[in-house]
mmCIF file of N, CA and C in Angstrom:
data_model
loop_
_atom_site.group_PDB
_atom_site.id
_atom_site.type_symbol
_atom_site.label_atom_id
_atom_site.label_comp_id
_atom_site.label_asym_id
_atom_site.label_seq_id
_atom_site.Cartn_x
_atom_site.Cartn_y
_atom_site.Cartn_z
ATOM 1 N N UNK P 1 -70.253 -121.263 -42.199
ATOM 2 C CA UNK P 1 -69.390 -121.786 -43.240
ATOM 3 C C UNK P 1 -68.543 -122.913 -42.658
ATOM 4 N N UNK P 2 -68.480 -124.277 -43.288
ATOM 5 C CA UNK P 2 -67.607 -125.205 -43.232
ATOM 6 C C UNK P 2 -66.191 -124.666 -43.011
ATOM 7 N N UNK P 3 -65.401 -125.223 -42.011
ATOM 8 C CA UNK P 3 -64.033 -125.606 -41.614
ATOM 9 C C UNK P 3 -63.072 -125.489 -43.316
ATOM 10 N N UNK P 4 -63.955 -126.682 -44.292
ATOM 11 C CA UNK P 4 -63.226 -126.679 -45.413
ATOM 12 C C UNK P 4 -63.043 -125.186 -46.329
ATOM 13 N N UNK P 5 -64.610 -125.101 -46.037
ATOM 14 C CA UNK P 5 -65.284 -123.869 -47.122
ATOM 15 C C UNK P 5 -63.795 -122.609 -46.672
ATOM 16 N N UNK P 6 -63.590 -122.136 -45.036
ATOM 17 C CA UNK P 6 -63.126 -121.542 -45.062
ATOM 18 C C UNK P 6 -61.239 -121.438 -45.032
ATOM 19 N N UNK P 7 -61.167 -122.686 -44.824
ATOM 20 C CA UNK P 7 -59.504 -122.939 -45.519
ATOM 21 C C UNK P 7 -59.256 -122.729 -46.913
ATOM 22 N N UNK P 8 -60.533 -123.014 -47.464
ATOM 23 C CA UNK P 8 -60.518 -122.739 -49.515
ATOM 24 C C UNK P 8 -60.055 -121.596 -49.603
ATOM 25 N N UNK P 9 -61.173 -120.580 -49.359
ATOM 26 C CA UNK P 9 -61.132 -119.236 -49.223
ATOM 27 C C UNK P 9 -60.002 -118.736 -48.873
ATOM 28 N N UNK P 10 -59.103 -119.189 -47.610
ATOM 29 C CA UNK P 10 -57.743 -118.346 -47.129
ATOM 30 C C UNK P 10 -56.334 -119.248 -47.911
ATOM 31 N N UNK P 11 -56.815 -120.350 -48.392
ATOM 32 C CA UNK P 11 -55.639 -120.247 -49.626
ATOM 33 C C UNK P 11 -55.904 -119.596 -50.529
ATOM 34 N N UNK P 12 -57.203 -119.401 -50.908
ATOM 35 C CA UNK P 12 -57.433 -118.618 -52.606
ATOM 36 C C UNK P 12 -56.867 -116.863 -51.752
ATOM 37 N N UNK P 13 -57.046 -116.291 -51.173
ATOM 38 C CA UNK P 13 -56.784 -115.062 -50.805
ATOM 39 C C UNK P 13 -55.108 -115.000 -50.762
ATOM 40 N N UNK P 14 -54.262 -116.063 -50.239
ATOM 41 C CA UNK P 14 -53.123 -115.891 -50.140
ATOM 42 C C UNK P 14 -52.238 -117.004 -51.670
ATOM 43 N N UNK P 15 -52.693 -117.552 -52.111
ATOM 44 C CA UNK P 15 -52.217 -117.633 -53.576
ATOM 45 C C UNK P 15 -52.745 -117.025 -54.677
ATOM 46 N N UNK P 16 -54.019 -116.850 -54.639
ATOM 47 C CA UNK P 16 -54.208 -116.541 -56.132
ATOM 48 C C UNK P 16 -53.779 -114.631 -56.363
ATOM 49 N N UNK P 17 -53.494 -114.490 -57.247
ATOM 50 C CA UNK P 17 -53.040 -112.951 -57.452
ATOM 51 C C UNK P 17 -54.182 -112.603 -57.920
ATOM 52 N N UNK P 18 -54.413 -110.579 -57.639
ATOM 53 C CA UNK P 18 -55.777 -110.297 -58.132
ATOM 54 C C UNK P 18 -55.359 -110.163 -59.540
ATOM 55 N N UNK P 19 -56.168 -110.107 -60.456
ATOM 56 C CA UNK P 19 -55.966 -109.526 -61.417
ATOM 57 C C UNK P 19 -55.543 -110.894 -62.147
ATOM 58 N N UNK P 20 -55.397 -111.947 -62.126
ATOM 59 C CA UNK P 20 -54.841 -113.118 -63.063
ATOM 60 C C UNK P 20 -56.038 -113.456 -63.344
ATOM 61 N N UNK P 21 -55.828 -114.673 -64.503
ATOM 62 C CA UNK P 21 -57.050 -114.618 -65.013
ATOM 63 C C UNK P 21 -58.026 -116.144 -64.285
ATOM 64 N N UNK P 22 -57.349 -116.464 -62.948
ATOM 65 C CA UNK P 22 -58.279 -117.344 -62.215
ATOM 66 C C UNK P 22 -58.443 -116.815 -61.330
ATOM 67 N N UNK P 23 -59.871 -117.035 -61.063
ATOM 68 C CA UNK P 23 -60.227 -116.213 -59.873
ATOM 69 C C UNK P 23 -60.475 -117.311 -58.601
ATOM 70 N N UNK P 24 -60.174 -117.867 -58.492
ATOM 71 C CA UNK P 24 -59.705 -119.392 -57.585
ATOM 72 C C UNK P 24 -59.810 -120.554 -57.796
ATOM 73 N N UNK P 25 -59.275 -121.026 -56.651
ATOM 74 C CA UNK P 25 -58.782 -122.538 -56.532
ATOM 75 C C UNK P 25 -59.624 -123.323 -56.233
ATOM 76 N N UNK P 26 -59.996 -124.441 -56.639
ATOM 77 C CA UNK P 26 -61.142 -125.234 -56.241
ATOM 78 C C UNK P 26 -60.127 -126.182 -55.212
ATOM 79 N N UNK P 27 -61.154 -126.819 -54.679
ATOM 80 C CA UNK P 27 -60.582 -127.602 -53.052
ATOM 81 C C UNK P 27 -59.892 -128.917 -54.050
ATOM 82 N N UNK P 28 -60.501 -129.259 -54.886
ATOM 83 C CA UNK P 28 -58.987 -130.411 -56.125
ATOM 84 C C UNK P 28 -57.916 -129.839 -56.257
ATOM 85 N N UNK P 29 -57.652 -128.345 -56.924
ATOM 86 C CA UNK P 29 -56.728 -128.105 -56.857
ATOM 87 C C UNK P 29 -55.413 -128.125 -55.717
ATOM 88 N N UNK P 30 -56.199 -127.457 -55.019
ATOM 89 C CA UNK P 30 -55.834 -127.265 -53.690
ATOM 90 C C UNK P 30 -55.193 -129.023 -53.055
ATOM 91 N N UNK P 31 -56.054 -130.077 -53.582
ATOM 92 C CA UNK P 31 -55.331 -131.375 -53.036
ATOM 93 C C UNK P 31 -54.329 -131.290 -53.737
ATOM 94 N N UNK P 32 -54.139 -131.497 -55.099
ATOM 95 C CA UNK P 32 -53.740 -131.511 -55.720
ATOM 96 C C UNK P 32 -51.682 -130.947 -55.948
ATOM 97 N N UNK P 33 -52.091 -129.583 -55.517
ATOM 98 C CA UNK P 33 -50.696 -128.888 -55.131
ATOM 99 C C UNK P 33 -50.065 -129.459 -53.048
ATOM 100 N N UNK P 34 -51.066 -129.905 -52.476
ATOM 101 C CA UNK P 34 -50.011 -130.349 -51.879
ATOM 102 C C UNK P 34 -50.105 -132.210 -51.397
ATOM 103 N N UNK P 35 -50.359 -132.895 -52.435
ATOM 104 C CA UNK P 35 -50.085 -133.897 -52.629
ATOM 105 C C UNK P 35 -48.605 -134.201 -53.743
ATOM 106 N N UNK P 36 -48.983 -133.241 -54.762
ATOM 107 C CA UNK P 36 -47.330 -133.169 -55.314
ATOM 108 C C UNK P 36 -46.213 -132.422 -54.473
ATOM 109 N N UNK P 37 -46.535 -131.935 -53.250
ATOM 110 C CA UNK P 37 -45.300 -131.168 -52.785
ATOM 111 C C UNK P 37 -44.853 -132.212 -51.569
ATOM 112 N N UNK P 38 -45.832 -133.077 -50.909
ATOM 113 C CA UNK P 38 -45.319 -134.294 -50.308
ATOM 114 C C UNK P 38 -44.879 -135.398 -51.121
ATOM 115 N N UNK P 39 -45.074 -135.185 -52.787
ATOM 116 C CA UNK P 39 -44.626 -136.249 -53.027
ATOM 117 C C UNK P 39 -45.223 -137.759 -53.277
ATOM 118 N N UNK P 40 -46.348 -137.742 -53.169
ATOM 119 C CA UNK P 40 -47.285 -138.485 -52.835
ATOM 120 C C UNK P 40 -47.978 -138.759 -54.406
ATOM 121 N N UNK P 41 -47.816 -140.061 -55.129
ATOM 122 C CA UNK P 41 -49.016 -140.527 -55.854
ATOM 123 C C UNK P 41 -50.553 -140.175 -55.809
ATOM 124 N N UNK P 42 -51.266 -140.399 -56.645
ATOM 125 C CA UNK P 42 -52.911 -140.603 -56.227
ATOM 126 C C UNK P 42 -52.753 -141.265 -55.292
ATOM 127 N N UNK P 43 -52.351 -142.425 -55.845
ATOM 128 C CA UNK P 43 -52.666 -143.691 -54.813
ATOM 129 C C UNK P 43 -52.280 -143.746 -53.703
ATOM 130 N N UNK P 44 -50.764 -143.397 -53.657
ATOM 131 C CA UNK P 44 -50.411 -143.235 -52.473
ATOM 132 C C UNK P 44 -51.270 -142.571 -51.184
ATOM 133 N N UNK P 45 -52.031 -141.403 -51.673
ATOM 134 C CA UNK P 45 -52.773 -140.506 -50.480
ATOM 135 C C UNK P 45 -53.883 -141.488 -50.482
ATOM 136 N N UNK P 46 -53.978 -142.043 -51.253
ATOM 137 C CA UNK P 46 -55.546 -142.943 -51.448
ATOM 138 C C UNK P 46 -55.587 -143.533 -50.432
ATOM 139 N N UNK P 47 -54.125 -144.280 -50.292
ATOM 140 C CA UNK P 47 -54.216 -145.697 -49.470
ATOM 141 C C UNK P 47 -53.866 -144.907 -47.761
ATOM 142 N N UNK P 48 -53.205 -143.425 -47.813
ATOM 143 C CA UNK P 48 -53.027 -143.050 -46.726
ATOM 144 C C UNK P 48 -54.339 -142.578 -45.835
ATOM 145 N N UNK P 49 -55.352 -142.312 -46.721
ATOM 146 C CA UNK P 49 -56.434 -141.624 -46.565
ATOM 147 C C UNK P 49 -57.334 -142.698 -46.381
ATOM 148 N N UNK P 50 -57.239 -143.958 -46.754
ATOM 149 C CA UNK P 50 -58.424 -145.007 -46.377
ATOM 150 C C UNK P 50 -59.341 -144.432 -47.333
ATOM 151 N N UNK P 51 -59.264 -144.035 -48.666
ATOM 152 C CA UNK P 51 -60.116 -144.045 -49.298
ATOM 153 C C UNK P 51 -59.613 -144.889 -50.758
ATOM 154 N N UNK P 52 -61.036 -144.897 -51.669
ATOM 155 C CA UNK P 52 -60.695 -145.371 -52.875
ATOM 156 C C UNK P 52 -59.701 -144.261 -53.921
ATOM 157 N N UNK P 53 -58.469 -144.859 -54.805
ATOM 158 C CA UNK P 53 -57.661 -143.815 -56.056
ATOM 159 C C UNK P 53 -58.723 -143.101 -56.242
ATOM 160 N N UNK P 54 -60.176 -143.789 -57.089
ATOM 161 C CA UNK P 54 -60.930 -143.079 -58.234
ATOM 162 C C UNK P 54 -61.459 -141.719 -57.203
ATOM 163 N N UNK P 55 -61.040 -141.377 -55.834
ATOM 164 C CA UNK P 55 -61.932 -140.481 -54.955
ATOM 165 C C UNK P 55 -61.121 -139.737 -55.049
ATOM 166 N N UNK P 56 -59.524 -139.461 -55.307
ATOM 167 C CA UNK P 56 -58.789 -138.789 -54.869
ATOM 168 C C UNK P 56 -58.518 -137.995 -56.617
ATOM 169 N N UNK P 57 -58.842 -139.080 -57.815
ATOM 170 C CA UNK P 57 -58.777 -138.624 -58.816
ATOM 171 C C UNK P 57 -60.108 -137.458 -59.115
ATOM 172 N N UNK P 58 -61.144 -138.379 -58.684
ATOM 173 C CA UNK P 58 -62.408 -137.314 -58.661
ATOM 174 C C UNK P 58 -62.131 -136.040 -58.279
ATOM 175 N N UNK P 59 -61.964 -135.781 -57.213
ATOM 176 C CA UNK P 59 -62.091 -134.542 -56.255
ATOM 177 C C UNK P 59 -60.606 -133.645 -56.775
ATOM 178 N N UNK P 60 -59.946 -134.112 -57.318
ATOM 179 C CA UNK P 60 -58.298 -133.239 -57.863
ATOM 180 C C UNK P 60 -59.480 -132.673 -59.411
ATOM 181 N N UNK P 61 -59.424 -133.867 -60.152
ATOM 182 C CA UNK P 61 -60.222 -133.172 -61.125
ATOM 183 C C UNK P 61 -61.294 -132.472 -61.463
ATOM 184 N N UNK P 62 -61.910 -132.478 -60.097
ATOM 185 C CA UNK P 62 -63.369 -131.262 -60.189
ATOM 186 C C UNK P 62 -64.767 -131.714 -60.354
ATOM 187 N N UNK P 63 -64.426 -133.530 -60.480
ATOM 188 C CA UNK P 63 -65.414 -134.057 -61.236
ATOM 189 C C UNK P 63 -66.179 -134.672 -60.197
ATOM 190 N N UNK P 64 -67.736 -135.097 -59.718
ATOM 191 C CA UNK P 64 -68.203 -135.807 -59.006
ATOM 192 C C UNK P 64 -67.912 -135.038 -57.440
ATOM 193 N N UNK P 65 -69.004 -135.207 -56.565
ATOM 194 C CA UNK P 65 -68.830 -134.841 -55.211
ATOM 195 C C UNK P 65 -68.445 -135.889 -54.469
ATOM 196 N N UNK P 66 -67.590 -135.075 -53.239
ATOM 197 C CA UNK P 66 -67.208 -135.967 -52.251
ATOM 198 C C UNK P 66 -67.093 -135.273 -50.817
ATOM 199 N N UNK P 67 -67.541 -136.235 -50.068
ATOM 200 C CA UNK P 67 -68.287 -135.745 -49.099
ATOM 201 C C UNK P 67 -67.200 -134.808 -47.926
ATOM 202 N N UNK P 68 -67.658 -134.461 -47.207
ATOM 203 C CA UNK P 68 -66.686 -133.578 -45.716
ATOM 204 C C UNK P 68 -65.891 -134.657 -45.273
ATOM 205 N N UNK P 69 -66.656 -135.383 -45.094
ATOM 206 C CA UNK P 69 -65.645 -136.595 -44.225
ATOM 207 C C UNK P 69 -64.693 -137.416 -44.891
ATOM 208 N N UNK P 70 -65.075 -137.574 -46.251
ATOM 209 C CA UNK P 70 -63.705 -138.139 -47.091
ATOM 210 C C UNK P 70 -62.631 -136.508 -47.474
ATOM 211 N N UNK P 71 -63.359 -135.329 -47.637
ATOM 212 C CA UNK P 71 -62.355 -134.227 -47.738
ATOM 213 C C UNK P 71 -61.008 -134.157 -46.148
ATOM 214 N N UNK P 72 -61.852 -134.370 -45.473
ATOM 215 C CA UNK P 72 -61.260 -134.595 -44.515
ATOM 216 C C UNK P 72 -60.006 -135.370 -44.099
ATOM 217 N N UNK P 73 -60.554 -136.391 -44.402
ATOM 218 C CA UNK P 73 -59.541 -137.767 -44.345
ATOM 219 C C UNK P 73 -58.508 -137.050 -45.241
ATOM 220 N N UNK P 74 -58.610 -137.176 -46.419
ATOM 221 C CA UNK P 74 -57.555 -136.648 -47.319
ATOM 222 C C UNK P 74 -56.348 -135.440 -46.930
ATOM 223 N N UNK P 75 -57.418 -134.201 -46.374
ATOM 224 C CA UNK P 75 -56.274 -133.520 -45.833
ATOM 225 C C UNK P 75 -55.369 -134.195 -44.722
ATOM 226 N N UNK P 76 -55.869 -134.660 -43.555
ATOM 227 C CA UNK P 76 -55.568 -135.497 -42.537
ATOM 228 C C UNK P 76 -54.230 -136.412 -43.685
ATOM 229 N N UNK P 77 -54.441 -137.156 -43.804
ATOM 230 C CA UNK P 77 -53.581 -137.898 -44.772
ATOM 231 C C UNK P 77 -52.369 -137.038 -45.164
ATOM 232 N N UNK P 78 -52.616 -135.544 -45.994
ATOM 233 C CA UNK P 78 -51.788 -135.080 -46.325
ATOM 234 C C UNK P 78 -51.345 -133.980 -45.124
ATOM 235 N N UNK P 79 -51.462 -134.411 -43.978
ATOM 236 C CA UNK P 79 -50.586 -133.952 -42.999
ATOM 237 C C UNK P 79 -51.190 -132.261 -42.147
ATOM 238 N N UNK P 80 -52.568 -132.158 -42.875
ATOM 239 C CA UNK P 80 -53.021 -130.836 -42.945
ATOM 240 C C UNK P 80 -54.339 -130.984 -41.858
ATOM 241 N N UNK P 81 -54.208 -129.831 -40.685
ATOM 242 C CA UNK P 81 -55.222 -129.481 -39.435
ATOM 243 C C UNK P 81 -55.834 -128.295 -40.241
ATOM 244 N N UNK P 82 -57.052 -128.452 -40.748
ATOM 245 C CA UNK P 82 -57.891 -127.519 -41.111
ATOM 246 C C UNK P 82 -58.204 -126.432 -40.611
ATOM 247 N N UNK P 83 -58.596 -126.455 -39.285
ATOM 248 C CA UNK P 83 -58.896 -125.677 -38.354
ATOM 249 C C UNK P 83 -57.738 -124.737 -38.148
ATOM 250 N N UNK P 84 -56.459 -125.268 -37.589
ATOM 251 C CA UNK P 84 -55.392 -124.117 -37.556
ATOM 252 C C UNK P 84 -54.684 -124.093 -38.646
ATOM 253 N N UNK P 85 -54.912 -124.514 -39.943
ATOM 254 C CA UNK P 85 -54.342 -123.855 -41.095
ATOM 255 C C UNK P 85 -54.863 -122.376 -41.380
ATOM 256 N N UNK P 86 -56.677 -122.992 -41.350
ATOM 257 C CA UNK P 86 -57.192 -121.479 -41.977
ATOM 258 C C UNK P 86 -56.898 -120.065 -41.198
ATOM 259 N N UNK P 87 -56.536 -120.373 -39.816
ATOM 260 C CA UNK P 87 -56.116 -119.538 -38.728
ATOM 261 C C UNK P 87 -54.620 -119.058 -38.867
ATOM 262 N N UNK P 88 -54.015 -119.658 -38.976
ATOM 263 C CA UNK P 88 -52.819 -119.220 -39.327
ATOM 264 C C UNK P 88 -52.920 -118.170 -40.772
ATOM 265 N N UNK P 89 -53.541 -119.100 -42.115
ATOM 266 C CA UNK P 89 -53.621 -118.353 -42.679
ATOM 267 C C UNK P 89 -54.477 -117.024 -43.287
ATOM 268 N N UNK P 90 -55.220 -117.054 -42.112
ATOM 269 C CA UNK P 90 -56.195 -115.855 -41.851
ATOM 270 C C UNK P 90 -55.599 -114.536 -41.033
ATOM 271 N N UNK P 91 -54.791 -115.119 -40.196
ATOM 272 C CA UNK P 91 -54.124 -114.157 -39.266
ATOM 273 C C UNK P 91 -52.678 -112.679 -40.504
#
């Protein structure tokens, strides 16, 4: 399993509640909540991330694929080590 695949997974385990009626978070969402908690425009992460707005709009909204290496960048951008997030939040 992908680095990403399994950071998804250990935020959906530690936000989502059982029993609500979503049963998780897609990796948009997931940009999504902490691009508004830095504060950060689309664009803004766009231009932090070296990628195009319409990539950052894509991938928040669910719509169109985008690849590991632009998921990447993006977290990177938003300040986030994949690797010891999911560890931390696995532990």
């Amino acid at each position: 399993m992908s680095d990403l695949m399994k950071l998804c997974n250990s935020i959906n385990q530690c936000l989502v509640r059982p029993g609500s009626r979503r049963d998780e978070l897609h990796i948009g969402e997931i940009v999504y909540i902490l691009r508004v908690k830095s504060r950060l425009t689309q664009e803004d992460l766009a231009q932090k991330a070296k990628v195009c707005a319409q990539t950052v709009k894509r991938l928040e909204g669910g719509k169109g694929k985008v690849s590991d290496f632009t998921c990447r960048a993006i977290f990177k951008a938003l300040g986030v080590h994949i690797t010891l997030l999911t560890k931390l939040l696995d532990d």
